[in-house]
mmCIF file of C-alpha atoms in Angstrom:
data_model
loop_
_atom_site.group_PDB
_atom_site.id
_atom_site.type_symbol
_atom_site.label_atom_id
_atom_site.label_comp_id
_atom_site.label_asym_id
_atom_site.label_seq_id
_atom_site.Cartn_x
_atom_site.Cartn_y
_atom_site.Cartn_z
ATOM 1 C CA UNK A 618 -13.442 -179.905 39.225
ATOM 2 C CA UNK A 619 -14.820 -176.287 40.266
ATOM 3 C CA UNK A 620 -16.323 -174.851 37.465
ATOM 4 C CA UNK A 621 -16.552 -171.046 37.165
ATOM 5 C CA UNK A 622 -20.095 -171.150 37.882
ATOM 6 C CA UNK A 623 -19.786 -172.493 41.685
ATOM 7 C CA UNK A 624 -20.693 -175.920 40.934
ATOM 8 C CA UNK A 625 -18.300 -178.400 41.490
ATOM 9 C CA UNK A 626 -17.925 -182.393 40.131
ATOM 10 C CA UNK A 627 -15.361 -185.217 41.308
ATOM 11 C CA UNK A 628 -14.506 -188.174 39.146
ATOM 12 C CA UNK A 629 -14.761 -186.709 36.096
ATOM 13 C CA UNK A 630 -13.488 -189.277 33.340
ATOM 14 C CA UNK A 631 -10.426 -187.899 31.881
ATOM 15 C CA UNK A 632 -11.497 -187.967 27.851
ATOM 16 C CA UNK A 633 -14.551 -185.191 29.058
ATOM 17 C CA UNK A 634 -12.193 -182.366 30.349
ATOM 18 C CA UNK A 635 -10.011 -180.427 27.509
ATOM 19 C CA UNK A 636 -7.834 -177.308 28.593
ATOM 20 C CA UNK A 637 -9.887 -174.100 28.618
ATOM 21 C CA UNK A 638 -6.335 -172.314 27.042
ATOM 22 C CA UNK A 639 -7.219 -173.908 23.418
ATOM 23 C CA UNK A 640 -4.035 -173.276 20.932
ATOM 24 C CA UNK A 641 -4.194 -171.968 17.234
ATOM 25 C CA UNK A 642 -6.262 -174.020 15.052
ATOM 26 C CA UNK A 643 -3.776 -173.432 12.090
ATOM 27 C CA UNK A 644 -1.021 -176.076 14.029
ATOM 28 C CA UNK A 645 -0.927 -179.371 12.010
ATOM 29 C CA UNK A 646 -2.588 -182.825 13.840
ATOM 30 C CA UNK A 647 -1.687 -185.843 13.092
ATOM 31 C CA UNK A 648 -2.713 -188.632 14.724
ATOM 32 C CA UNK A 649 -3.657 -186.465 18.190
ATOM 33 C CA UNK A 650 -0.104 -185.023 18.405
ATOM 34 C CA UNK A 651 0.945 -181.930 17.524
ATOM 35 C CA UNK A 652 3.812 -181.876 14.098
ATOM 36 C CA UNK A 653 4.241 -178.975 11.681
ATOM 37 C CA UNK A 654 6.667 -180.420 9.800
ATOM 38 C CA UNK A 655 4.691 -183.183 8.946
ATOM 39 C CA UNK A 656 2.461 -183.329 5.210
ATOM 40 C CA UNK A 657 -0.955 -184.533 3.848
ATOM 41 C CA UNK A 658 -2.164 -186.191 0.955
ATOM 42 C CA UNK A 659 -3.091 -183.569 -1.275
ATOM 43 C CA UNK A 660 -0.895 -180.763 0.007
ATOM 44 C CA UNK A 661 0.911 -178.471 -2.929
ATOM 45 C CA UNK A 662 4.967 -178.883 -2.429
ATOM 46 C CA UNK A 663 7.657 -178.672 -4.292
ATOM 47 C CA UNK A 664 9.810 -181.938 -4.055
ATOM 48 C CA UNK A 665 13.518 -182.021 -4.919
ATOM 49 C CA UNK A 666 13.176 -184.620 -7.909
ATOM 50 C CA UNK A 667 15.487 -187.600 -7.244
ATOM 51 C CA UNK A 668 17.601 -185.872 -5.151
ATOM 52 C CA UNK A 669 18.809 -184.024 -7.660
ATOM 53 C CA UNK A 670 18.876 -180.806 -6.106
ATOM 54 C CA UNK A 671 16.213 -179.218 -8.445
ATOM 55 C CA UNK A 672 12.952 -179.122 -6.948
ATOM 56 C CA UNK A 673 9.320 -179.410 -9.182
ATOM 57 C CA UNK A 674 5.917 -178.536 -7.983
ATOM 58 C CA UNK A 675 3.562 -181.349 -6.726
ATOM 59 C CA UNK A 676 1.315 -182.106 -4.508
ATOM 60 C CA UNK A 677 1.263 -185.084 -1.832
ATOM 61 C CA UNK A 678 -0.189 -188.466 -3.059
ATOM 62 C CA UNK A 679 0.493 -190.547 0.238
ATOM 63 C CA UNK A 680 1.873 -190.399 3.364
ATOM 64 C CA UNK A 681 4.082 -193.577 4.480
ATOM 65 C CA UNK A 682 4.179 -192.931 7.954
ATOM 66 C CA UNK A 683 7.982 -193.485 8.258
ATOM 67 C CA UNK A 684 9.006 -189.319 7.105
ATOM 68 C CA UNK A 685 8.710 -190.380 3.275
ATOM 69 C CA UNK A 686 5.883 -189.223 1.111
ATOM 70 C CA UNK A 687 5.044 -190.304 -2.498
ATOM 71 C CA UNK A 688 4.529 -187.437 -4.972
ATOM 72 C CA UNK A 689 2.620 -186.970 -7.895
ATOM 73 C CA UNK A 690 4.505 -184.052 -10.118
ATOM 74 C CA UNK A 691 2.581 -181.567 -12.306
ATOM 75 C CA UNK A 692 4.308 -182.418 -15.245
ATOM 76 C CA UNK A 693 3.064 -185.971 -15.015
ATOM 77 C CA UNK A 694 5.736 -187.431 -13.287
ATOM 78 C CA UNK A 695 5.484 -189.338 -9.828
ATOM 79 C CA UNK A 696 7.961 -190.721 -7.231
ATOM 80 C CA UNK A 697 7.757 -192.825 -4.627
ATOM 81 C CA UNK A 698 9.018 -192.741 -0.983
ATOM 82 C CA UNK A 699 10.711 -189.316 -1.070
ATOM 83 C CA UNK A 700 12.205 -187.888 2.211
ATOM 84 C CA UNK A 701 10.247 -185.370 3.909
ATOM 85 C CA UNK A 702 13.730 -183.944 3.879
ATOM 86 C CA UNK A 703 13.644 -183.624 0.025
ATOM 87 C CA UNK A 704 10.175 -181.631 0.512
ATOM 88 C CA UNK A 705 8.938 -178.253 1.270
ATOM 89 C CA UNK A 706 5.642 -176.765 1.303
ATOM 90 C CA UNK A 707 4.235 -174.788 -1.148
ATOM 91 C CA UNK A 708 1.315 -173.735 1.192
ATOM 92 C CA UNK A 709 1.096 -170.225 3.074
ATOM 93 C CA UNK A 710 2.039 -171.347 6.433
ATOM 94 C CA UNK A 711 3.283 -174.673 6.088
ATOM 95 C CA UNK A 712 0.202 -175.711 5.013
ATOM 96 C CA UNK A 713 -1.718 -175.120 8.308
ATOM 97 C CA UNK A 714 -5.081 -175.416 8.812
ATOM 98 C CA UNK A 715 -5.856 -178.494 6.135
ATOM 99 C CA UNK A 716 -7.888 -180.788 7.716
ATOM 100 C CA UNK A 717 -7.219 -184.954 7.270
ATOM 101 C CA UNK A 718 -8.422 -187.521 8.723
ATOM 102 C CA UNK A 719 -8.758 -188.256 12.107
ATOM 103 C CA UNK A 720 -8.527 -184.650 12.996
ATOM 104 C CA UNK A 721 -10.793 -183.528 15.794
ATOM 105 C CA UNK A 722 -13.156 -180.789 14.559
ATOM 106 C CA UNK A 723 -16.611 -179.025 14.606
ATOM 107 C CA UNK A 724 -18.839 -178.564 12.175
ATOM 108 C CA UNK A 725 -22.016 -177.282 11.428
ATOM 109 C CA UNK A 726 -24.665 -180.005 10.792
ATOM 110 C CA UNK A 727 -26.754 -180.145 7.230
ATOM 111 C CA UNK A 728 -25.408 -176.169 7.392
ATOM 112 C CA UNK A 729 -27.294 -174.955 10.362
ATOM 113 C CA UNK A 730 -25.560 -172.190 12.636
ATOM 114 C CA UNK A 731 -24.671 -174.445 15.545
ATOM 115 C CA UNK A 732 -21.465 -176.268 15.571
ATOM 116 C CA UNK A 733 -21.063 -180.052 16.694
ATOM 117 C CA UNK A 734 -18.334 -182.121 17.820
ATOM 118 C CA UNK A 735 -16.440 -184.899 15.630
ATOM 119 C CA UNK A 736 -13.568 -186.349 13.518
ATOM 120 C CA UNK A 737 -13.376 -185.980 9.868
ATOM 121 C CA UNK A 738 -13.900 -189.835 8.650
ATOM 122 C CA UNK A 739 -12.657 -188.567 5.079
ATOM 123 C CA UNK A 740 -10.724 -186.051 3.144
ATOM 124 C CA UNK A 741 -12.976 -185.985 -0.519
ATOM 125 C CA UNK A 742 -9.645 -183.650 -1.756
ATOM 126 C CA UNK A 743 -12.204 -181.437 -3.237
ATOM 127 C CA UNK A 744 -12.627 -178.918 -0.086
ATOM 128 C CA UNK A 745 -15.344 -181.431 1.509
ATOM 129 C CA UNK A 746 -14.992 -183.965 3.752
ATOM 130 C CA UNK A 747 -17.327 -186.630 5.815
ATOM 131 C CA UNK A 748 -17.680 -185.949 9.542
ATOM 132 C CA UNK A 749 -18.521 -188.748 11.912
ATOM 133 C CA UNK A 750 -20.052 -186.784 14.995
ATOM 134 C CA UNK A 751 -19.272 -187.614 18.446
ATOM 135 C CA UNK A 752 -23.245 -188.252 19.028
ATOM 136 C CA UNK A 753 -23.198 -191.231 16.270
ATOM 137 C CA UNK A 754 -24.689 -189.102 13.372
ATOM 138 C CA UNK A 755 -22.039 -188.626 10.142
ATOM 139 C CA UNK A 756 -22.706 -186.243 7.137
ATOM 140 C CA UNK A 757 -20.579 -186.707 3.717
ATOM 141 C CA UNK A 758 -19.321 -183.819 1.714
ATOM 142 C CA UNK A 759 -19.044 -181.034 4.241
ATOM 143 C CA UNK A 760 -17.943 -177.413 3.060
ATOM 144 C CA UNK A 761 -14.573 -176.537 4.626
ATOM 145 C CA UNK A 762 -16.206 -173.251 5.749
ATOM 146 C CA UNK A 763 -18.923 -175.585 7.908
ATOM 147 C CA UNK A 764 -16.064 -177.094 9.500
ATOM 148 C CA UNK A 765 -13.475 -175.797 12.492
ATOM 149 C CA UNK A 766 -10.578 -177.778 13.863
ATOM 150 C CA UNK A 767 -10.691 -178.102 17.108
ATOM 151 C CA UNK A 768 -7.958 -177.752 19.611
ATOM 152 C CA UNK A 769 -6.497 -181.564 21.118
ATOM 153 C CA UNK A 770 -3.873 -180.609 23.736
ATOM 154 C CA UNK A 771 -5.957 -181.703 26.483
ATOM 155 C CA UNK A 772 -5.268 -185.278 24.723
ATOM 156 C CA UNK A 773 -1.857 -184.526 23.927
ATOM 157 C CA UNK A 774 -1.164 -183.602 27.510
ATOM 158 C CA UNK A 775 -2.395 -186.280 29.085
ATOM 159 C CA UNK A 776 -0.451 -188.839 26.992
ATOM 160 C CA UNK A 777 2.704 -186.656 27.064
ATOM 161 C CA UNK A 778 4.504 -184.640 29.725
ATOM 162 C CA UNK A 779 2.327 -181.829 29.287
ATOM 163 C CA UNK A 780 -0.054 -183.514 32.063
ATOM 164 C CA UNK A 781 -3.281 -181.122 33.375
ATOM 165 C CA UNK A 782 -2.418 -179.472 36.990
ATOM 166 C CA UNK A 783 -4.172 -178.380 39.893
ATOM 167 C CA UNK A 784 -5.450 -174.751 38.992
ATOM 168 C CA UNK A 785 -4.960 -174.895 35.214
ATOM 169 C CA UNK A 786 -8.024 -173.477 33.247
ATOM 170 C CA UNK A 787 -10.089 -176.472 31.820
ATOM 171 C CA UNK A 788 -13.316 -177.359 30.398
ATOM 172 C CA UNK A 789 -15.168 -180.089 30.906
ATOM 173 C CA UNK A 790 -18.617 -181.918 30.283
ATOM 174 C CA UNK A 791 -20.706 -181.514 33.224
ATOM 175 C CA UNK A 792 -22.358 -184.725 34.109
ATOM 176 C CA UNK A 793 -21.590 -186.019 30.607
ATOM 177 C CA UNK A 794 -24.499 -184.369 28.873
ATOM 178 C CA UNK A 795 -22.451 -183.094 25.908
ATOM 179 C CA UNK A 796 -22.019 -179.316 26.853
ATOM 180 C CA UNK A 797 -18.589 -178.283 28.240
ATOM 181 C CA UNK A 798 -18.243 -175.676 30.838
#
Protein backbone atom coordinates (compact mmCIF):
# COMPACT_ATOMS: atom_id res chain seq x y z
CA UNK A 1 0.00 0.00 0.00
CA UNK A 2 1.27 3.74 -0.70
CA UNK A 3 -0.36 5.87 1.54
CA UNK A 4 -0.85 9.55 0.64
CA UNK A 5 1.71 10.53 2.99
CA UNK A 6 4.82 8.76 1.09
CA UNK A 7 5.04 5.91 3.32
CA UNK A 8 4.41 2.75 1.99
CA UNK A 9 3.48 -0.98 3.75
CA UNK A 10 3.31 -4.59 2.05
CA UNK A 11 1.33 -7.42 3.56
CA UNK A 12 -1.19 -5.64 4.96
CA UNK A 13 -3.92 -8.18 6.34
CA UNK A 14 -6.96 -7.72 4.35
CA UNK A 15 -9.69 -7.01 7.42
CA UNK A 16 -7.28 -3.54 8.19
CA UNK A 17 -7.79 -1.78 4.75
CA UNK A 18 -11.54 -0.37 4.01
CA UNK A 19 -12.15 1.75 0.72
CA UNK A 20 -11.31 5.42 1.24
CA UNK A 21 -14.75 6.12 -1.20
CA UNK A 22 -17.11 5.29 2.00
CA UNK A 23 -20.99 5.11 0.73
CA UNK A 24 -24.08 6.78 2.46
CA UNK A 25 -24.54 5.75 5.92
CA UNK A 26 -28.43 5.81 5.46
CA UNK A 27 -28.09 2.23 3.14
CA UNK A 28 -29.49 -0.69 5.25
CA UNK A 29 -26.72 -3.59 6.64
CA UNK A 30 -27.54 -6.64 7.35
CA UNK A 31 -25.35 -9.10 8.14
CA UNK A 32 -22.17 -7.12 6.25
CA UNK A 33 -24.10 -6.94 2.93
CA UNK A 34 -25.71 -4.28 1.61
CA UNK A 35 -30.14 -4.79 1.28
CA UNK A 36 -32.66 -1.95 1.34
CA UNK A 37 -35.42 -3.90 0.99
CA UNK A 38 -34.76 -5.77 3.88
CA UNK A 39 -36.60 -4.79 7.70
CA UNK A 40 -35.72 -4.67 11.47
CA UNK A 41 -37.28 -5.53 14.53
CA UNK A 42 -38.86 -2.53 15.62
CA UNK A 43 -39.29 -0.74 12.31
CA UNK A 44 -42.95 1.14 11.80
CA UNK A 45 -44.74 -0.62 8.55
CA UNK A 46 -47.79 -1.09 7.44
CA UNK A 47 -48.47 -4.88 6.73
CA UNK A 48 -51.22 -6.07 4.38
CA UNK A 49 -53.25 -8.09 7.15
CA UNK A 50 -53.69 -11.71 5.98
CA UNK A 51 -53.30 -10.99 2.63
CA UNK A 52 -56.22 -9.38 2.49
CA UNK A 53 -55.29 -6.54 0.53
CA UNK A 54 -55.91 -3.94 3.35
CA UNK A 55 -52.87 -2.95 4.99
CA UNK A 56 -52.68 -1.81 9.11
CA UNK A 57 -49.89 -0.01 10.77
CA UNK A 58 -47.27 -2.03 12.80
CA UNK A 59 -44.12 -2.24 13.55
CA UNK A 60 -41.59 -5.31 13.08
CA UNK A 61 -41.47 -7.89 15.98
CA UNK A 62 -38.91 -10.41 14.31
CA UNK A 63 -37.11 -11.05 11.48
CA UNK A 64 -37.10 -14.87 10.20
CA UNK A 65 -34.34 -14.66 8.00
CA UNK A 66 -36.14 -16.45 5.09
CA UNK A 67 -38.07 -12.74 3.58
CA UNK A 68 -40.97 -13.24 6.27
CA UNK A 69 -41.31 -11.01 9.26
CA UNK A 70 -43.72 -11.37 12.25
CA UNK A 71 -45.76 -8.25 13.08
CA UNK A 72 -47.17 -6.88 16.00
CA UNK A 73 -50.34 -4.52 14.83
CA UNK A 74 -51.32 -1.33 16.71
CA UNK A 75 -54.63 -2.38 17.28
CA UNK A 76 -53.40 -5.34 19.27
CA UNK A 77 -53.31 -7.76 16.74
CA UNK A 78 -50.12 -9.84 15.65
CA UNK A 79 -49.21 -12.21 12.76
CA UNK A 80 -46.73 -14.40 12.16
CA UNK A 81 -44.43 -15.11 9.16
CA UNK A 82 -45.77 -12.43 6.79
CA UNK A 83 -44.03 -11.91 3.37
CA UNK A 84 -41.79 -9.09 3.11
CA UNK A 85 -43.88 -8.87 -0.01
CA UNK A 86 -47.05 -8.14 2.08
CA UNK A 87 -44.92 -5.19 3.82
CA UNK A 88 -43.94 -1.70 3.25
CA UNK A 89 -42.23 0.77 5.28
CA UNK A 90 -43.68 3.34 7.07
CA UNK A 91 -40.23 5.03 7.67
CA UNK A 92 -38.89 8.20 5.66
CA UNK A 93 -36.53 6.49 3.44
CA UNK A 94 -37.18 2.99 3.76
CA UNK A 95 -36.26 3.13 7.06
CA UNK A 96 -32.53 3.96 6.52
CA UNK A 97 -30.22 4.71 8.92
CA UNK A 98 -31.70 2.35 12.00
CA UNK A 99 -29.05 0.69 13.43
CA UNK A 100 -29.38 -3.40 14.52
CA UNK A 101 -27.26 -5.58 15.48
CA UNK A 102 -24.20 -6.52 14.11
CA UNK A 103 -23.95 -3.29 12.26
CA UNK A 104 -20.49 -1.80 12.09
CA UNK A 105 -20.47 1.67 13.69
CA UNK A 106 -18.69 4.44 15.74
CA UNK A 107 -19.51 5.85 18.64
CA UNK A 108 -18.50 8.17 21.08
CA UNK A 109 -17.29 6.53 24.35
CA UNK A 110 -19.07 7.45 27.96
CA UNK A 111 -20.07 10.73 25.55
CA UNK A 112 -16.69 12.17 24.96
CA UNK A 113 -16.04 13.97 21.47
CA UNK A 114 -13.90 11.26 19.92
CA UNK A 115 -15.48 8.51 18.04
CA UNK A 116 -14.40 4.70 18.34
CA UNK A 117 -14.78 1.75 16.30
CA UNK A 118 -17.36 -1.24 16.96
CA UNK A 119 -20.56 -3.31 16.40
CA UNK A 120 -23.72 -2.64 18.14
CA UNK A 121 -24.06 -5.97 20.47
CA UNK A 122 -27.82 -4.81 21.08
CA UNK A 123 -30.74 -2.86 19.85
CA UNK A 124 -32.53 -1.69 23.58
CA UNK A 125 -35.63 -0.44 20.94
CA UNK A 126 -35.65 2.63 23.00
CA UNK A 127 -33.06 4.80 20.77
CA UNK A 128 -29.99 3.15 22.79
CA UNK A 129 -28.08 0.42 22.10
CA UNK A 130 -24.82 -1.55 23.63
CA UNK A 131 -21.61 -1.19 21.62
CA UNK A 132 -18.91 -3.80 21.86
CA UNK A 133 -15.70 -1.78 20.70
CA UNK A 134 -13.20 -3.18 18.46
CA UNK A 135 -10.46 -2.55 21.40
CA UNK A 136 -12.47 -5.08 23.86
CA UNK A 137 -14.25 -2.29 25.91
CA UNK A 138 -18.44 -2.36 25.50
CA UNK A 139 -20.79 0.41 26.90
CA UNK A 140 -24.75 -0.35 27.30
CA UNK A 141 -27.38 2.17 26.50
CA UNK A 142 -25.72 4.43 23.99
CA UNK A 143 -27.66 7.60 22.62
CA UNK A 144 -28.32 7.17 18.88
CA UNK A 145 -26.81 10.67 18.44
CA UNK A 146 -23.29 9.13 20.09
CA UNK A 147 -23.41 6.62 17.51
CA UNK A 148 -22.49 6.69 13.45
CA UNK A 149 -22.77 3.74 11.12
CA UNK A 150 -19.99 3.13 9.52
CA UNK A 151 -19.47 2.31 5.92
CA UNK A 152 -18.66 -1.90 5.21
CA UNK A 153 -18.04 -2.13 1.44
CA UNK A 154 -14.51 -2.77 1.88
CA UNK A 155 -15.99 -6.17 3.49
CA UNK A 156 -18.61 -6.49 1.07
CA UNK A 157 -16.12 -6.22 -1.75
CA UNK A 158 -13.88 -8.50 -0.80
CA UNK A 159 -16.43 -11.32 -0.30
CA UNK A 160 -18.33 -10.29 -3.47
CA UNK A 161 -17.33 -9.26 -6.98
CA UNK A 162 -16.76 -5.87 -5.98
CA UNK A 163 -12.98 -6.97 -5.14
CA UNK A 164 -10.34 -3.82 -4.17
CA UNK A 165 -7.99 -2.93 -7.36
CA UNK A 166 -4.73 -1.64 -7.98
CA UNK A 167 -5.12 2.28 -7.68
CA UNK A 168 -8.50 2.39 -5.93
CA UNK A 169 -8.57 4.92 -2.95
CA UNK A 170 -8.32 2.92 0.40
CA UNK A 171 -7.62 3.28 3.95
CA UNK A 172 -5.91 1.26 5.98
CA UNK A 173 -4.33 0.72 9.57
CA UNK A 174 -0.78 1.47 9.41
CA UNK A 175 1.18 -1.11 11.24
CA UNK A 176 -2.02 -2.21 13.00
CA UNK A 177 -2.00 0.47 15.66
CA UNK A 178 -5.71 1.32 15.31
CA UNK A 179 -5.54 4.63 13.22
CA UNK A 180 -6.39 4.35 9.49
CA UNK A 181 -4.69 6.41 6.94
Amino acid sequence: IAYDDGESETRVREDLIKAADAGDDDDRRRGGRLDRDAFREGDKVEADYRGRGKFYPGKIRRDRGDDTYDVDYDDGEMETRVSKRLIRSKESGGGGGRLSEGDKVEARYRGREKYYPGKISRDRGDGTYDVAYDDGESETRVAEDLIKATDSDSDDDRRGGGRLREGDKIEADYRGRGKYY
